[in-house]
Amino acid sequence: KQSGRGQYSFYSRALAADARLKHIIEHKLSETIRDKGFHLAYQPIFDLTSGEIVSVEALLRWSDTNIGPEQFVPVAEATGMIGAVGGWLLDEVADQYAAWQNMNLPPLPIAINISVVELRDHEFVDRFFESLAKAGLPPDAIQVELTETTAMDDIEFKIGQLSKLRSRGVTIALDDFGTGHSSLTYLARLPVNKVKIDKSFITGLGSNSVSQTITGAIVALSRNLGLDVVAEGVETQSTLEHARALGCQQGQGFHLARPMTCDDFDAWYRKYLR
Ligand code: C2E
Ligand code: CA
Ligand code: CA
Ligand code: CA
C-alpha cells in the first residue's frame, strides 16, 4: 500500500511536471515566434556508394534553450502555432539555399520536416511554392520529409496535398519508416519517392539480427516500388558498412556528419569540397 501510494505520487508529480512544462513551452513559444527566436541545424545526407553529399536536412532549434523539437513541435502542433513556425522555416531554408548560390557553393537540396498536422492546412502547398518563388528557386531545391506525430486522418485530402507537391517535382520522403504511424499503408497510398529507415533499426545492424532482417526487407520492398532508401542514425563505421551492404543508397548520422549551425556547415562544406 505504501509503495502503491509512492508510485501514485511519483506519477502524479511527473504528470504535473509534464503539464507545467507544456504550459511553459506554450507560453514561451508564442514569444519565440514573434521574436523569431529559432534557428536551423543542417545535417548532410550522403550517397553510400559514391560517398558524396546529396542533400542536407534542416532541423529546427529553439535558440538559447535545450528544448528539442521532439518536445516543442507537438506543443506547437496542438496549439496551432506550427503554421507560423513552418512559414518562418520555409522562408529561412529558401534564403539559405539562395545564399549558398550567391556564395558560389554548389547548392544542395534542403530537406525540411513536415508533420501530418501541417498538411491539414489548406494554405500549405501555396505557401510552399510562394517561398520558393520569392527566393527564385526551382521546385527541386526543397524536399519534404513527412514525419508523423499522430495517426493520419482525412488521408484523401493529404494525398491531394502531397500530389500537388510531387507533380511539380518536389521530392517527398516518408520519415521514421517502420515505427509508430509510419506504416505500410502510407507507403502504399502516399505519393512518396524516398523512405527513411528509422534509426532504431539502423543502430542494431551488425548486432541484432531482427534489425538486419527488417532493414533488408524494407530495402527490398522499396526497391520494388522504385523508392530510394536512406539509413538514418549511422553512428559507427560498422553500421555504415552494414547499411551499405544491405542496399541502403543513402545514409545520415553522427558518424558521417553531425547537425551543424549554418556557419559551421559553410565551413564544413568548403572543406569537404576542397
Ligand atoms: P528526424 O526527422 O528523424 O530527425 C533526425 C533526428 O536524429 C535529429 O534530431 C538528429 O539530430 C538526430 N540524429 C541525426 N543523426 C543521428 C545519429 O547518428 N544518432 C542519433 N542518436 N541521432 C541522430 P532532432 O534534431 O532532435 O529532431 C528530432 C525530430 O524532431 C526529427 O526527427 C523530426 O521528427 C522533428 N523535427 C525536427 N525539426 C522539425 C521541423 O522543422 N518541423 C517538424 N514538424 N518536425 C521537426
Ligand atoms: Ca527527418
Ligand atoms: Ca527520421
Ligand atoms: Ca523522428
Short mmCIF file of C-alpha atoms and ligand atoms in Angstrom, two decimals:
data_model
loop_
_atom_site.label_atom_id
_atom_site.label_comp_id
_atom_site.label_asym_id
_atom_site.label_seq_id
_atom_site.Cartn_x
_atom_site.Cartn_y
_atom_site.Cartn_z
CA LYS A 1 0.00 0.00 0.00
CA GLN A 2 2.82 2.32 0.97
CA SER A 3 4.70 1.71 -2.21
CA GLY A 4 1.45 1.93 -4.18
CA ARG A 5 0.87 5.42 -2.89
CA GLY A 6 4.53 6.26 -3.55
CA GLN A 7 4.08 5.15 -7.13
CA TYR A 8 0.93 7.19 -7.47
CA SER A 9 2.53 10.35 -6.18
CA PHE A 10 5.54 9.73 -8.40
CA TYR A 11 3.34 9.53 -11.48
CA SER A 12 1.11 12.41 -10.49
CA ARG A 13 4.15 14.58 -9.85
CA ALA A 14 5.63 13.53 -13.18
CA LEU A 15 2.34 14.33 -14.90
CA ALA A 16 2.09 17.69 -13.17
CA ALA A 17 5.66 18.48 -14.19
CA ASP A 18 4.83 17.44 -17.74
CA ALA A 19 1.73 19.65 -17.79
CA ARG A 20 3.71 22.54 -16.34
CA LEU A 21 6.44 22.09 -18.94
CA LYS A 22 3.82 22.09 -21.71
CA HIS A 23 2.32 25.24 -20.28
CA ILE A 24 5.70 26.98 -20.16
CA ILE A 25 6.58 25.84 -23.66
CA GLU A 26 3.23 27.05 -24.96
CA HIS A 27 3.66 30.46 -23.37
CA LYS A 28 7.29 30.92 -24.42
CA LEU A 29 6.71 29.56 -27.90
CA SER A 30 4.43 32.39 -28.94
CA GLU A 31 7.07 34.90 -27.77
CA THR A 32 9.70 32.98 -29.69
CA ILE A 33 7.60 33.02 -32.85
CA ARG A 34 7.13 36.77 -32.52
CA ASP A 35 10.86 37.36 -31.87
CA LYS A 36 11.99 34.84 -34.49
CA GLY A 37 13.96 33.01 -31.81
CA PHE A 38 14.53 29.82 -33.79
CA HIS A 39 17.40 28.71 -35.91
CA LEU A 40 18.16 25.69 -38.03
CA ALA A 41 20.81 23.00 -37.80
CA TYR A 42 21.91 21.40 -41.06
CA GLN A 43 22.88 17.74 -41.32
CA PRO A 44 24.35 16.29 -44.54
CA ILE A 45 22.92 13.19 -46.21
CA PHE A 46 25.33 11.08 -48.27
CA ASP A 47 25.22 8.66 -51.15
CA LEU A 48 26.65 5.50 -49.59
CA THR A 49 28.15 4.23 -52.83
CA SER A 50 29.98 7.33 -54.01
CA GLY A 51 30.40 8.86 -50.56
CA GLU A 52 29.19 12.18 -51.95
CA ILE A 53 26.89 14.57 -50.15
CA VAL A 54 23.47 14.57 -51.84
CA SER A 55 21.32 16.82 -49.69
CA VAL A 56 21.07 18.42 -46.29
CA GLU A 57 18.30 18.13 -43.69
CA ALA A 58 17.20 21.26 -41.84
CA LEU A 59 16.46 20.56 -38.17
CA LEU A 60 14.59 23.09 -36.09
CA ARG A 61 16.29 24.53 -32.99
CA TRP A 62 14.81 26.74 -30.30
CA SER A 63 17.66 29.20 -29.76
CA ASP A 64 19.04 29.63 -26.23
CA THR A 65 17.18 26.60 -24.91
CA ASN A 66 17.89 22.91 -24.56
CA ILE A 67 14.36 22.05 -25.55
CA GLY A 68 14.48 19.86 -28.65
CA PRO A 69 11.95 19.67 -31.48
CA GLU A 70 10.62 16.37 -30.17
CA GLN A 71 9.40 18.30 -27.12
CA PHE A 72 8.18 21.56 -28.60
CA VAL A 73 6.91 20.60 -32.06
CA PRO A 74 3.99 18.59 -30.59
CA VAL A 75 3.06 21.60 -28.43
CA ALA A 76 3.26 23.89 -31.46
CA GLU A 77 1.01 21.49 -33.34
CA ALA A 78 -1.54 21.15 -30.57
CA THR A 79 -1.84 24.93 -30.20
CA GLY A 80 -1.93 25.71 -33.91
CA MET A 81 1.36 27.61 -33.71
CA ILE A 82 3.07 25.17 -36.06
CA GLY A 83 1.78 27.10 -39.09
CA ALA A 84 3.71 30.22 -38.08
CA VAL A 85 6.84 28.21 -37.30
CA GLY A 86 6.60 26.32 -40.59
CA GLY A 87 6.09 29.55 -42.53
CA TRP A 88 9.21 31.05 -40.99
CA LEU A 89 11.15 27.84 -41.67
CA LEU A 90 10.23 27.75 -45.36
CA ASP A 91 11.45 31.31 -45.93
CA GLU A 92 14.58 30.54 -43.92
CA VAL A 93 15.60 27.48 -45.96
CA ALA A 94 14.76 29.23 -49.24
CA ASP A 95 17.02 32.14 -48.21
CA GLN A 96 19.73 29.70 -47.15
CA TYR A 97 19.61 27.92 -50.49
CA ALA A 98 19.84 31.25 -52.32
CA ALA A 99 22.70 32.34 -50.05
CA TRP A 100 24.72 29.24 -50.99
CA GLN A 101 24.08 30.01 -54.65
CA ASN A 102 25.32 33.57 -54.14
CA MET A 103 28.45 32.31 -52.39
CA ASN A 104 29.14 30.13 -55.42
CA LEU A 105 28.82 26.98 -53.33
CA PRO A 106 27.21 24.15 -55.27
CA PRO A 107 23.68 24.38 -53.84
CA LEU A 108 22.29 21.29 -52.15
CA PRO A 109 18.63 20.36 -51.92
CA ILE A 110 17.42 21.13 -48.40
CA ALA A 111 15.04 18.63 -46.80
CA ILE A 112 12.52 20.00 -44.33
CA ASN A 113 10.36 18.11 -41.85
CA ILE A 114 6.63 18.44 -42.25
CA SER A 115 4.27 16.77 -39.86
CA VAL A 116 0.91 15.44 -40.97
CA VAL A 117 -0.62 18.17 -38.82
CA GLU A 118 0.91 20.83 -41.09
CA LEU A 119 -0.56 19.10 -44.13
CA ARG A 120 -4.05 19.78 -42.78
CA ASP A 121 -3.53 23.44 -43.60
CA HIS A 122 -5.22 24.29 -46.89
CA GLU A 123 -2.68 27.07 -47.49
CA PHE A 124 0.33 24.81 -47.08
CA VAL A 125 1.02 23.99 -50.73
CA ASP A 126 0.58 27.56 -51.94
CA ARG A 127 2.85 28.84 -49.21
CA PHE A 128 5.47 26.25 -50.09
CA PHE A 129 5.67 27.43 -53.70
CA GLU A 130 5.44 31.11 -52.71
CA SER A 131 8.54 30.74 -50.56
CA LEU A 132 10.38 29.12 -53.45
CA ALA A 133 9.22 31.77 -55.90
CA LYS A 134 10.19 34.64 -53.59
CA ALA A 135 13.75 33.31 -53.46
CA GLY A 136 13.73 32.41 -57.18
CA LEU A 137 14.24 28.70 -56.58
CA PRO A 138 13.25 25.63 -58.62
CA PRO A 139 10.89 23.08 -57.01
CA ASP A 140 13.69 20.58 -56.52
CA ALA A 141 15.54 22.95 -54.16
CA ILE A 142 13.40 21.97 -51.18
CA GLN A 143 12.50 18.39 -50.32
CA VAL A 144 9.86 17.28 -47.85
CA GLU A 145 10.21 14.65 -45.13
CA LEU A 146 6.86 13.58 -43.83
CA THR A 147 7.13 12.98 -40.10
CA GLU A 148 4.20 11.78 -38.09
CA THR A 149 3.18 12.59 -34.61
CA THR A 150 -0.38 11.43 -34.87
CA ALA A 151 -2.32 8.95 -36.91
CA MET A 152 -3.39 10.39 -40.20
CA ASP A 153 -6.98 11.44 -40.53
CA ASP A 154 -8.53 12.58 -43.79
CA ILE A 155 -5.91 10.73 -45.77
CA GLU A 156 -7.50 11.59 -49.15
CA PHE A 157 -7.00 15.30 -48.58
CA LYS A 158 -3.39 14.78 -47.54
CA ILE A 159 -2.72 12.59 -50.57
CA GLY A 160 -4.04 15.50 -52.63
CA GLN A 161 -1.71 17.98 -50.92
CA LEU A 162 1.30 15.73 -51.39
CA SER A 163 0.39 15.01 -55.00
CA LYS A 164 0.41 18.73 -55.76
CA LEU A 165 3.96 18.89 -54.43
CA ARG A 166 5.04 15.70 -56.23
CA SER A 167 3.58 16.69 -59.57
CA ARG A 168 5.66 19.85 -59.54
CA GLY A 169 8.89 17.98 -58.88
CA VAL A 170 9.19 18.09 -55.10
CA THR A 171 10.89 15.02 -53.61
CA ILE A 172 8.91 13.52 -50.73
CA ALA A 173 10.36 11.14 -48.16
CA LEU A 174 8.48 9.04 -45.63
CA ASP A 175 10.35 9.64 -42.37
CA ASP A 176 10.92 7.21 -39.46
CA PHE A 177 9.72 4.35 -41.59
CA GLY A 178 8.92 1.21 -39.63
CA THR A 179 7.88 2.95 -36.43
CA GLY A 180 4.72 4.30 -34.89
CA HIS A 181 2.33 5.56 -37.50
CA SER A 182 4.77 5.41 -40.41
CA SER A 183 3.41 2.22 -41.85
CA LEU A 184 2.98 0.12 -44.96
CA THR A 185 -0.43 1.68 -45.57
CA TYR A 186 1.20 5.06 -46.06
CA LEU A 187 3.88 3.63 -48.25
CA ALA A 188 1.19 2.12 -50.44
CA ARG A 189 -1.03 5.20 -50.59
CA LEU A 190 1.11 8.30 -50.35
CA PRO A 191 2.96 9.68 -53.39
CA VAL A 192 6.44 9.37 -51.89
CA ASN A 193 9.73 8.69 -53.63
CA LYS A 194 12.00 8.10 -50.69
CA VAL A 195 11.93 6.15 -47.45
CA LYS A 196 13.99 6.93 -44.36
CA ILE A 197 14.53 3.86 -42.21
CA ASP A 198 14.24 4.80 -38.57
CA LYS A 199 17.43 4.87 -36.54
CA SER A 200 16.07 2.31 -34.09
CA PHE A 201 16.56 -0.33 -36.83
CA ILE A 202 19.85 1.06 -38.16
CA THR A 203 21.52 1.16 -34.73
CA GLY A 204 21.09 -2.61 -34.38
CA LEU A 205 22.73 -3.52 -37.69
CA GLY A 206 25.58 -5.93 -37.07
CA SER A 207 24.43 -6.97 -33.61
CA ASN A 208 20.69 -7.51 -33.86
CA SER A 209 19.55 -9.99 -36.48
CA VAL A 210 15.95 -8.76 -36.33
CA SER A 211 17.03 -5.20 -37.23
CA GLN A 212 19.08 -6.65 -40.02
CA THR A 213 16.18 -8.68 -41.40
CA ILE A 214 13.77 -5.75 -41.18
CA THR A 215 16.20 -3.34 -42.86
CA GLY A 216 16.82 -5.87 -45.65
CA ALA A 217 13.09 -6.30 -46.14
CA ILE A 218 12.45 -2.54 -46.24
CA VAL A 219 15.21 -2.16 -48.84
CA ALA A 220 13.76 -4.97 -51.00
CA LEU A 221 10.25 -3.56 -50.73
CA SER A 222 11.39 -0.02 -51.54
CA ARG A 223 13.43 -1.17 -54.49
CA ASN A 224 10.42 -2.96 -55.95
CA LEU A 225 8.41 0.22 -55.54
CA GLY A 226 11.16 2.30 -57.15
CA LEU A 227 11.91 4.25 -53.99
CA ASP A 228 15.26 5.42 -52.61
CA VAL A 229 16.22 4.28 -49.14
CA VAL A 230 18.02 6.39 -46.55
CA ALA A 231 19.54 4.86 -43.41
CA GLU A 232 19.30 7.33 -40.52
CA GLY A 233 21.25 7.21 -37.28
CA VAL A 234 24.51 5.89 -38.76
CA GLU A 235 26.72 6.20 -35.69
CA THR A 236 29.61 3.84 -36.43
CA GLN A 237 31.74 2.60 -39.31
CA SER A 238 30.35 -0.90 -38.80
CA THR A 239 26.77 0.39 -39.11
CA LEU A 240 27.73 2.27 -42.25
CA GLU A 241 29.14 -0.87 -43.83
CA HIS A 242 26.11 -2.95 -42.90
CA ALA A 243 23.68 -0.34 -44.21
CA ARG A 244 25.58 -0.18 -47.48
CA ALA A 245 25.79 -3.98 -47.78
CA LEU A 246 22.05 -4.25 -47.22
CA GLY A 247 21.46 -1.88 -50.13
CA CYS A 248 20.60 1.44 -48.49
CA GLN A 249 21.52 4.03 -51.16
CA GLN A 250 21.82 6.95 -48.77
CA GLY A 251 22.89 7.48 -45.18
CA GLN A 252 22.83 10.09 -42.45
CA GLY A 253 24.20 10.07 -38.92
CA PHE A 254 26.75 11.27 -36.41
CA HIS A 255 29.45 9.01 -37.89
CA LEU A 256 29.10 10.77 -41.26
CA ALA A 257 28.37 14.32 -40.09
CA ARG A 258 26.56 15.95 -37.18
CA PRO A 259 23.85 18.58 -37.46
CA MET A 260 25.65 21.96 -37.67
CA THR A 261 24.75 25.65 -37.39
CA CYS A 262 24.68 27.32 -40.81
CA ASP A 263 28.11 28.92 -40.22
CA ASP A 264 29.64 25.62 -39.17
CA PHE A 265 28.00 23.97 -42.13
CA ASP A 266 29.50 26.56 -44.53
CA ALA A 267 32.97 25.88 -43.13
CA TRP A 268 32.44 22.09 -43.20
CA TYR A 269 31.12 22.21 -46.78
CA ARG A 270 34.03 24.29 -48.09
CA LYS A 271 36.48 21.84 -46.56
CA TYR A 272 34.52 18.93 -48.00
CA LEU A 273 34.65 20.50 -51.49
CA ARG A 274 38.43 21.01 -51.40
P1 C2E B 1 14.01 13.18 -37.58
O1 C2E B 1 13.41 13.90 -38.73
O2 C2E B 1 14.03 11.69 -37.63
O3 C2E B 1 15.45 13.80 -37.44
C1 C2E B 1 16.61 13.08 -37.10
C2 C2E B 1 16.96 13.29 -35.65
O4 C2E B 1 18.03 12.40 -35.32
C3 C2E B 1 17.51 14.69 -35.36
O5 C2E B 1 17.15 15.01 -34.00
C4 C2E B 1 19.02 14.49 -35.48
O6 C2E B 1 19.77 15.44 -34.75
C5 C2E B 1 19.16 13.11 -34.89
N1 C2E B 1 20.32 12.37 -35.41
C6 C2E B 1 20.99 12.55 -36.57
N2 C2E B 1 21.98 11.65 -36.69
C7 C2E B 1 21.94 10.88 -35.57
C8 C2E B 1 22.72 9.76 -35.10
O7 C2E B 1 23.66 9.27 -35.74
N3 C2E B 1 22.34 9.23 -33.90
C9 C2E B 1 21.31 9.73 -33.17
N4 C2E B 1 21.04 9.14 -31.99
N5 C2E B 1 20.57 10.76 -33.57
C10 C2E B 1 20.88 11.34 -34.77
P2 C2E B 1 16.40 16.37 -33.69
O8 C2E B 1 17.03 17.48 -34.47
O9 C2E B 1 16.33 16.47 -32.21
O10 C2E B 1 14.95 16.17 -34.30
C11 C2E B 1 14.08 15.25 -33.72
C12 C2E B 1 12.80 15.16 -34.51
O11 C2E B 1 12.07 16.39 -34.41
C13 C2E B 1 13.00 14.95 -36.00
O12 C2E B 1 13.26 13.59 -36.22
C14 C2E B 1 11.69 15.44 -36.55
O13 C2E B 1 10.71 14.41 -36.46
C15 C2E B 1 11.33 16.57 -35.59
N6 C2E B 1 11.67 17.86 -36.21
C16 C2E B 1 12.88 18.46 -36.31
N7 C2E B 1 12.79 19.64 -36.97
C17 C2E B 1 11.49 19.77 -37.32
C18 C2E B 1 10.74 20.77 -38.04
O14 C2E B 1 11.26 21.77 -38.54
N8 C2E B 1 9.39 20.56 -38.19
C19 C2E B 1 8.78 19.45 -37.70
N9 C2E B 1 7.48 19.30 -37.90
N10 C2E B 1 9.45 18.49 -37.03
C20 C2E B 1 10.78 18.64 -36.84
CA CA B 2 13.52 13.98 -40.84
CA CA B 3 13.68 10.20 -39.01
CA CA B 4 11.78 11.40 -35.75
#
